[in-house]
Amino acid sequence: QVQVEESGGDFVQAGGSLRLTCTTSGFVFDDYQIGWFRQVTGKEREGVASVSWSGNNTYYSRSVKGRFTVSRDNAKNTAYLEMNSLKPEDTAMYYCAAGLLRFGDPLNPGEYNFWGQGTHVTVSS
């Protein structure tokens, strides 16, 4: 069965860094685009970063571009989100997802098929 699991969420001071990890199984990992999303209670889920199946193409939201880096290791069926210069407004539940994108928006949650349960990031000021 398909499994997607995020880890690495933590409590961190503003300006700090965290690395989130997305481990997967049950599907052909390198067929799928991997996206990272975040959600604050009461708000819509927001796409923050995405990486193509090859790892050659990456996409970022304006709010995180230049601070976050998305990557993947197809040999390990794992993806990563390196988050630097964290701000209090980055506080959210972070989700990893896999999708068979061909022409869709890589930061649109609706394009993704398999989701993890999330890992929480809290950034204090």
PDB file of C-alpha atoms in Angstrom:
ATOM      1  CA  GLN A   1       0.000   0.000   0.000  1.00  0.00           C
ATOM      2  CA  VAL A   2       1.021   3.602  -0.546  1.00  0.00           C
ATOM      3  CA  GLN A   3       2.762   5.292   2.348  1.00  0.00           C
ATOM      4  CA  VAL A   4       3.942   8.879   2.618  1.00  0.00           C
ATOM      5  CA  GLU A   5       5.423  10.053   5.883  1.00  0.00           C
ATOM      6  CA  GLU A   6       6.867  13.425   6.856  1.00  0.00           C
ATOM      7  CA  SER A   7       9.354  13.984   9.656  1.00  0.00           C
ATOM      8  CA  GLY A   8      11.611  16.703  10.974  1.00  0.00           C
ATOM      9  CA  GLY A   9       9.089  19.236  12.206  1.00  0.00           C
ATOM     10  CA  ASP A  10      10.120  21.012  15.376  1.00  0.00           C
ATOM     11  CA  PHE A  11      10.057  24.191  17.420  1.00  0.00           C
ATOM     12  CA  VAL A  12      12.698  26.672  16.258  1.00  0.00           C
ATOM     13  CA  GLN A  13      13.634  30.307  16.819  1.00  0.00           C
ATOM     14  CA  ALA A  14      13.192  32.851  14.042  1.00  0.00           C
ATOM     15  CA  GLY A  15      16.209  32.834  11.764  1.00  0.00           C
ATOM     16  CA  GLY A  16      16.821  29.168  12.385  1.00  0.00           C
ATOM     17  CA  SER A  17      16.755  26.191  10.046  1.00  0.00           C
ATOM     18  CA  LEU A  18      14.993  22.870   9.756  1.00  0.00           C
ATOM     19  CA  ARG A  19      15.122  19.978   7.330  1.00  0.00           C
ATOM     20  CA  LEU A  20      11.934  18.079   6.619  1.00  0.00           C
ATOM     21  CA  THR A  21      12.075  14.565   5.205  1.00  0.00           C
ATOM     22  CA  CYS A  22       9.418  12.737   3.194  1.00  0.00           C
ATOM     23  CA  THR A  23       9.791   8.975   3.059  1.00  0.00           C
ATOM     24  CA  THR A  24       7.585   6.974   0.711  1.00  0.00           C
ATOM     25  CA  SER A  25       6.731   3.453  -0.374  1.00  0.00           C
ATOM     26  CA  GLY A  26       4.129   1.578  -2.368  1.00  0.00           C
ATOM     27  CA  PHE A  27       4.431   3.438  -5.658  1.00  0.00           C
ATOM     28  CA  VAL A  28       7.069   4.115  -8.306  1.00  0.00           C
ATOM     29  CA  PHE A  29       8.654   7.140  -6.658  1.00  0.00           C
ATOM     30  CA  ASP A  30      10.549   8.460  -9.661  1.00  0.00           C
ATOM     31  CA  ASP A  31       7.371   8.591 -11.756  1.00  0.00           C
ATOM     32  CA  TYR A  32       5.946  11.222  -9.427  1.00  0.00           C
ATOM     33  CA  GLN A  33       6.395  14.907  -8.801  1.00  0.00           C
ATOM     34  CA  ILE A  34       6.835  15.653  -5.087  1.00  0.00           C
ATOM     35  CA  GLY A  35       5.281  18.723  -3.523  1.00  0.00           C
ATOM     36  CA  TRP A  36       5.515  20.302  -0.101  1.00  0.00           C
ATOM     37  CA  PHE A  37       2.501  22.123   1.254  1.00  0.00           C
ATOM     38  CA  ARG A  38       1.617  23.838   4.487  1.00  0.00           C
ATOM     39  CA  GLN A  39      -1.576  24.678   6.257  1.00  0.00           C
ATOM     40  CA  VAL A  40      -2.560  26.822   9.200  1.00  0.00           C
ATOM     41  CA  THR A  41      -5.817  26.045  10.952  1.00  0.00           C
ATOM     42  CA  GLY A  42      -8.653  27.902   9.288  1.00  0.00           C
ATOM     43  CA  LYS A  43      -6.723  28.633   6.112  1.00  0.00           C
ATOM     44  CA  GLU A  44      -6.356  26.876   2.784  1.00  0.00           C
ATOM     45  CA  ARG A  45      -3.499  24.520   2.140  1.00  0.00           C
ATOM     46  CA  GLU A  46      -0.662  26.402   0.445  1.00  0.00           C
ATOM     47  CA  GLY A  47       1.902  24.985  -1.958  1.00  0.00           C
ATOM     48  CA  VAL A  48       5.423  26.020  -0.968  1.00  0.00           C
ATOM     49  CA  ALA A  49       7.768  23.896  -3.077  1.00  0.00           C
ATOM     50  CA  SER A  50       7.792  21.130  -5.642  1.00  0.00           C
ATOM     51  CA  VAL A  51      10.387  19.011  -7.426  1.00  0.00           C
ATOM     52  CA  SER A  52      10.001  17.143 -10.710  1.00  0.00           C
ATOM     53  CA  TRP A  53      10.467  13.398 -11.003  1.00  0.00           C
ATOM     54  CA  SER A  54      14.076  13.844 -12.164  1.00  0.00           C
ATOM     55  CA  GLY A  55      14.948  16.477  -9.598  1.00  0.00           C
ATOM     56  CA  ASN A  56      15.975  18.832 -12.387  1.00  0.00           C
ATOM     57  CA  ASN A  57      13.055  21.230 -12.041  1.00  0.00           C
ATOM     58  CA  THR A  58      12.020  22.943  -8.829  1.00  0.00           C
ATOM     59  CA  TYR A  59       9.249  25.391  -8.028  1.00  0.00           C
ATOM     60  CA  TYR A  60       8.723  27.687  -5.065  1.00  0.00           C
ATOM     61  CA  SER A  61       6.077  30.017  -3.764  1.00  0.00           C
ATOM     62  CA  ARG A  62       7.057  33.666  -3.496  1.00  0.00           C
ATOM     63  CA  SER A  63       6.911  33.491   0.275  1.00  0.00           C
ATOM     64  CA  VAL A  64       9.691  30.892   0.534  1.00  0.00           C
ATOM     65  CA  LYS A  65      11.799  31.407  -2.587  1.00  0.00           C
ATOM     66  CA  GLY A  66      15.412  31.980  -1.665  1.00  0.00           C
ATOM     67  CA  ARG A  67      14.946  30.486   1.825  1.00  0.00           C
ATOM     68  CA  PHE A  68      13.651  26.949   1.151  1.00  0.00           C
ATOM     69  CA  THR A  69      15.235  24.260  -1.016  1.00  0.00           C
ATOM     70  CA  VAL A  70      13.412  21.159  -2.222  1.00  0.00           C
ATOM     71  CA  SER A  71      15.290  18.045  -3.336  1.00  0.00           C
ATOM     72  CA  ARG A  72      14.842  14.311  -3.745  1.00  0.00           C
ATOM     73  CA  ASP A  73      16.830  11.086  -3.712  1.00  0.00           C
ATOM     74  CA  ASN A  74      15.144   8.619  -6.054  1.00  0.00           C
ATOM     75  CA  ALA A  75      17.391   5.783  -4.884  1.00  0.00           C
ATOM     76  CA  LYS A  76      15.938   6.209  -1.380  1.00  0.00           C
ATOM     77  CA  ASN A  77      12.341   7.070  -2.390  1.00  0.00           C
ATOM     78  CA  THR A  78      12.781  10.171  -0.247  1.00  0.00           C
ATOM     79  CA  ALA A  79      12.342  13.912  -0.649  1.00  0.00           C
ATOM     80  CA  TYR A  80      13.543  16.804   1.461  1.00  0.00           C
ATOM     81  CA  LEU A  81      12.654  20.378   2.261  1.00  0.00           C
ATOM     82  CA  GLU A  82      15.527  22.442   3.622  1.00  0.00           C
ATOM     83  CA  MET A  83      14.151  25.532   5.358  1.00  0.00           C
ATOM     84  CA  ASN A  84      16.454  28.410   6.268  1.00  0.00           C
ATOM     85  CA  SER A  85      15.932  31.896   7.687  1.00  0.00           C
ATOM     86  CA  LEU A  86      12.670  30.739   9.182  1.00  0.00           C
ATOM     87  CA  LYS A  87      10.065  33.324  10.117  1.00  0.00           C
ATOM     88  CA  PRO A  88       7.125  33.132  12.530  1.00  0.00           C
ATOM     89  CA  GLU A  89       4.789  33.180   9.509  1.00  0.00           C
ATOM     90  CA  ASP A  90       6.299  29.855   8.410  1.00  0.00           C
ATOM     91  CA  THR A  91       4.587  28.220  11.389  1.00  0.00           C
ATOM     92  CA  ALA A  92       2.224  25.565  10.010  1.00  0.00           C
ATOM     93  CA  MET A  93       1.596  21.893   9.493  1.00  0.00           C
ATOM     94  CA  TYR A  94       3.763  20.797   6.581  1.00  0.00           C
ATOM     95  CA  TYR A  95       2.676  18.054   4.209  1.00  0.00           C
ATOM     96  CA  CYS A  96       4.444  16.065   1.537  1.00  0.00           C
ATOM     97  CA  ALA A  97       2.530  14.793  -1.469  1.00  0.00           C
ATOM     98  CA  ALA A  98       3.142  12.858  -4.684  1.00  0.00           C
ATOM     99  CA  GLY A  99       1.403  13.524  -7.974  1.00  0.00           C
ATOM    100  CA  LEU A 100       1.564  12.473 -11.611  1.00  0.00           C
ATOM    101  CA  LEU A 101       1.743  15.998 -12.933  1.00  0.00           C
ATOM    102  CA  ARG A 102       2.102  16.491 -16.647  1.00  0.00           C
ATOM    103  CA  PHE A 103       0.848  20.000 -17.341  1.00  0.00           C
ATOM    104  CA  GLY A 104      -0.665  21.065 -14.054  1.00  0.00           C
ATOM    105  CA  ASP A 105       0.395  23.692 -11.551  1.00  0.00           C
ATOM    106  CA  PRO A 106       3.085  22.077  -9.354  1.00  0.00           C
ATOM    107  CA  LEU A 107       1.980  24.149  -6.353  1.00  0.00           C
ATOM    108  CA  ASN A 108      -1.705  23.257  -6.632  1.00  0.00           C
ATOM    109  CA  PRO A 109      -2.699  20.681  -3.962  1.00  0.00           C
ATOM    110  CA  GLY A 110      -5.403  19.356  -6.296  1.00  0.00           C
ATOM    111  CA  GLU A 111      -2.747  17.959  -8.633  1.00  0.00           C
ATOM    112  CA  TYR A 112      -1.460  15.497  -6.023  1.00  0.00           C
ATOM    113  CA  ASN A 113      -2.658  11.981  -5.342  1.00  0.00           C
ATOM    114  CA  PHE A 114      -0.841  10.662  -2.267  1.00  0.00           C
ATOM    115  CA  TRP A 115      -0.482  12.594   0.967  1.00  0.00           C
ATOM    116  CA  GLY A 116       1.236  12.200   4.292  1.00  0.00           C
ATOM    117  CA  GLN A 117      -0.189  13.068   7.697  1.00  0.00           C
ATOM    118  CA  GLY A 118       2.005  16.113   8.169  1.00  0.00           C
ATOM    119  CA  THR A 119       4.703  17.341  10.517  1.00  0.00           C
ATOM    120  CA  HIS A 120       4.380  20.531  12.516  1.00  0.00           C
ATOM    121  CA  VAL A 121       6.794  23.441  12.356  1.00  0.00           C
ATOM    122  CA  THR A 122       6.651  26.208  14.945  1.00  0.00           C
ATOM    123  CA  VAL A 123       8.824  29.299  14.552  1.00  0.00           C
ATOM    124  CA  SER A 124       8.976  31.627  17.531  1.00  0.00           C
ATOM    125  CA  SER A 125       9.832  35.301  17.296  1.00  0.00           C
TER     126      SER A 125
END
